[in-house]
XYZ file of N, CA and C in Angstrom:
198
model
N 62.759 36.273 77.031
C 61.442 36.347 77.648
C 60.380 36.729 76.629
N 60.773 37.438 75.594
C 59.814 37.826 74.567
C 59.192 36.628 73.879
N 59.995 35.563 73.703
C 59.460 34.351 73.095
C 58.372 33.745 73.959
N 58.585 33.742 75.261
C 57.595 33.172 76.177
C 56.312 33.980 76.115
N 56.434 35.277 76.092
C 55.226 36.131 75.990
C 54.497 35.875 74.679
N 55.242 35.720 73.599
C 54.616 35.450 72.301
C 53.901 34.103 72.314
N 54.526 33.128 72.924
C 53.896 31.810 73.034
C 52.636 31.901 73.883
N 52.720 32.609 74.989
C 51.558 32.766 75.867
C 50.407 33.425 75.123
N 50.699 34.456 74.363
C 49.643 35.132 73.593
C 49.040 34.191 72.557
N 49.888 33.405 71.906
C 49.402 32.459 70.905
C 48.501 31.408 71.554
N 48.897 30.936 72.719
C 48.088 29.936 73.419
C 46.755 30.543 73.842
N 46.792 31.755 74.342
C 45.557 32.429 74.754
C 44.595 32.615 73.590
N 45.112 32.736 72.389
C 44.277 32.980 71.215
C 43.722 31.693 70.592
N 44.145 30.544 71.083
C 43.694 29.285 70.496
C 42.206 29.052 70.736
N 41.525 28.530 69.730
C 40.130 28.122 69.951
C 40.105 26.922 70.916
N 38.997 26.691 71.588
C 38.926 25.634 72.602
C 39.426 24.261 72.133
N 39.064 23.842 70.940
C 39.504 22.523 70.465
C 41.024 22.470 70.307
N 41.597 23.523 69.743
C 43.048 23.563 69.582
C 43.753 23.671 70.930
N 43.155 24.398 71.854
C 43.734 24.511 73.190
C 43.762 23.134 73.862
N 42.696 22.365 73.713
C 42.651 21.021 74.284
C 43.742 20.148 73.663
N 43.928 20.242 72.356
C 44.988 19.479 71.679
C 46.363 19.910 72.186
N 46.553 21.214 72.315
C 47.823 21.730 72.809
C 48.101 21.234 74.225
N 47.088 21.263 75.083
C 47.270 20.823 76.468
C 47.666 19.359 76.526
N 47.030 18.523 75.700
C 47.401 17.099 75.674
C 48.840 16.932 75.187
N 49.179 17.670 74.121
C 50.537 17.577 73.590
C 51.546 18.033 74.646
N 51.286 19.162 75.286
C 52.240 19.693 76.252
C 52.380 18.781 77.456
N 51.294 18.194 77.914
C 51.376 17.265 79.049
C 52.281 16.084 78.697
N 52.127 15.546 77.497
C 52.977 14.429 77.065
C 54.428 14.876 76.923
N 54.641 16.042 76.349
C 55.983 16.592 76.179
C 56.655 16.805 77.532
N 55.933 17.388 78.458
C 56.470 17.674 79.780
C 56.793 16.378 80.531
N 55.925 15.386 80.430
C 56.171 14.099 81.081
C 57.413 13.431 80.503
N 57.588 13.496 79.192
C 58.760 12.889 78.558
C 60.040 13.600 78.996
N 59.980 14.916 79.108
C 61.150 15.682 79.560
C 61.492 15.311 81.002
N 60.490 15.153 81.844
C 60.698 14.760 83.237
C 61.324 13.370 83.297
N 60.797 12.438 82.498
C 61.349 11.080 82.466
C 62.824 11.092 82.064
N 63.171 11.887 81.054
C 64.570 11.985 80.619
C 65.462 12.508 81.748
N 64.967 13.496 82.476
C 65.738 14.072 83.574
C 65.957 13.049 84.683
N 64.907 12.323 85.030
C 65.032 11.299 86.066
C 66.020 10.224 85.625
N 65.909 9.776 84.370
C 66.833 8.764 83.851
C 68.277 9.256 83.902
N 68.493 10.512 83.553
C 69.839 11.087 83.601
C 70.343 11.157 85.044
N 69.468 11.549 85.961
C 69.860 11.623 87.369
C 70.213 10.241 87.912
N 69.443 9.231 87.545
C 69.729 7.863 87.981
C 71.073 7.414 87.423
N 71.307 7.660 86.135
C 72.556 7.244 85.497
C 73.770 7.914 86.143
N 73.599 9.130 86.632
C 74.702 9.856 87.270
C 74.824 9.549 88.759
N 73.924 8.705 89.268
C 73.987 8.337 90.678
C 73.412 9.377 91.619
N 72.696 10.338 91.092
C 72.180 11.414 91.943
C 71.064 10.963 92.883
N 70.478 9.803 92.603
C 69.391 9.324 93.453
C 69.827 8.157 94.344
N 71.108 7.821 94.297
C 71.608 6.674 95.064
C 71.352 6.815 96.560
N 71.545 7.996 97.098
C 71.360 8.179 98.543
C 69.890 8.013 98.925
N 68.986 8.458 98.066
C 67.559 8.285 98.349
C 67.170 6.814 98.286
N 67.742 6.096 97.313
C 67.485 4.665 97.200
C 67.986 3.939 98.453
N 69.181 4.264 98.862
C 69.760 3.622 100.041
C 68.917 3.898 101.287
N 68.467 5.117 101.423
C 67.632 5.484 102.580
C 66.312 4.715 102.558
N 65.692 4.616 101.395
C 64.421 3.901 101.282
C 64.598 2.417 101.586
N 65.657 1.828 101.063
C 65.916 0.416 101.334
C 66.190 0.171 102.813
N 66.936 1.057 103.442
C 67.214 0.923 104.871
C 65.922 1.030 105.677
N 65.074 1.989 105.339
C 63.779 2.117 106.024
C 62.963 0.839 105.870
N 62.944 0.293 104.674
C 62.169 -0.924 104.410
C 62.740 -2.106 105.200
N 64.051 -2.256 105.148
C 64.690 -3.378 105.850
C 64.538 -3.300 107.363
N 64.525 -2.078 107.894
C 64.399 -1.898 109.348
C 62.958 -2.078 109.820
N 62.040 -2.140 108.885
C 60.636 -2.316 109.233
C 59.893 -1.021 109.503
N 60.598 0.108 109.367
C 59.911 1.384 109.616
C 59.026 1.797 108.441
N 59.243 1.181 107.300
C 58.401 1.422 106.129
C 58.020 0.073 105.537
N 56.846 0.033 104.928
C 56.379 -1.212 104.308
C 56.000 -0.949 102.859
N 55.973 -2.024 102.089
C 55.509 -1.911 100.701
C 54.057 -1.456 100.715
N 53.658 -0.654 99.729
C 52.254 -0.205 99.689
C 51.317 -1.359 99.405
Protein backbone atom coordinates (compact mmCIF):
# COMPACT_ATOMS: atom_id res chain seq x y z
CA UNK A 1 0.00 0.00 0.00
CA UNK A 2 2.95 2.31 0.55
CA UNK A 3 3.69 2.24 -3.16
CA UNK A 4 0.16 3.38 -3.95
CA UNK A 5 0.43 6.25 -1.48
CA UNK A 6 3.77 7.27 -2.99
CA UNK A 7 2.28 7.19 -6.47
CA UNK A 8 -0.71 9.22 -5.31
CA UNK A 9 1.56 11.85 -3.78
CA UNK A 10 3.64 12.00 -6.96
CA UNK A 11 0.52 12.44 -9.08
CA UNK A 12 -0.79 15.15 -6.77
CA UNK A 13 2.50 17.03 -7.16
CA UNK A 14 2.43 17.02 -10.97
CA UNK A 15 2.10 20.36 -12.74
CA UNK A 16 -1.12 20.67 -14.78
CA UNK A 17 0.50 19.86 -18.14
CA UNK A 18 2.18 16.74 -16.79
CA UNK A 19 -1.02 15.71 -15.02
CA UNK A 20 -2.89 15.96 -18.34
CA UNK A 21 -0.22 13.80 -20.01
CA UNK A 22 -0.40 11.28 -17.18
CA UNK A 23 -4.20 11.11 -17.38
CA UNK A 24 -4.06 10.42 -21.13
CA UNK A 25 -1.39 7.77 -20.62
CA UNK A 26 -3.28 6.11 -17.77
CA UNK A 27 -6.58 6.08 -19.68
CA UNK A 28 -4.87 4.30 -22.59
CA UNK A 29 -3.08 1.91 -20.23
CA UNK A 30 -6.28 1.10 -18.36
CA UNK A 31 -8.23 0.54 -21.60
CA UNK A 32 -5.53 -1.82 -22.90
CA UNK A 33 -5.57 -3.78 -19.63
CA UNK A 34 -9.37 -4.06 -19.84
CA UNK A 35 -9.16 -5.25 -23.46
CA UNK A 36 -6.63 -7.94 -22.48
CA UNK A 37 -8.90 -9.13 -19.67
CA UNK A 38 -11.93 -9.33 -21.95
CA UNK A 39 -9.91 -11.21 -24.59
CA UNK A 40 -8.71 -13.67 -21.94
CA UNK A 41 -12.25 -14.15 -20.64
CA UNK A 42 -13.54 -14.81 -24.17
CA UNK A 43 -10.73 -17.29 -24.86
CA UNK A 44 -11.59 -19.17 -21.64
CA UNK A 45 -15.28 -19.26 -22.52
CA UNK A 46 -16.29 -17.13 -19.55
CA UNK A 47 -18.63 -15.03 -21.68
CA UNK A 48 -20.26 -17.91 -23.58
CA UNK A 49 -23.40 -17.91 -21.45
CA UNK A 50 -23.88 -14.17 -21.96
CA UNK A 51 -23.43 -14.59 -25.70
CA UNK A 52 -25.95 -17.42 -25.79
CA UNK A 53 -28.46 -15.39 -23.78
CA UNK A 54 -28.07 -12.36 -26.06
CA UNK A 55 -28.47 -14.46 -29.20
CA UNK A 56 -31.56 -16.16 -27.79
CA UNK A 57 -33.09 -12.77 -26.91
CA UNK A 58 -32.36 -11.52 -30.43
CA UNK A 59 -33.73 -14.64 -32.12
CA UNK A 60 -36.90 -14.61 -30.02
CA UNK A 61 -37.55 -11.01 -31.01
CA UNK A 62 -37.40 -9.69 -27.46
CA UNK A 63 -34.29 -7.69 -28.37
CA UNK A 64 -33.37 -5.93 -31.60
CA UNK A 65 -30.16 -4.68 -33.14
CA UNK A 66 -29.48 -1.05 -32.19
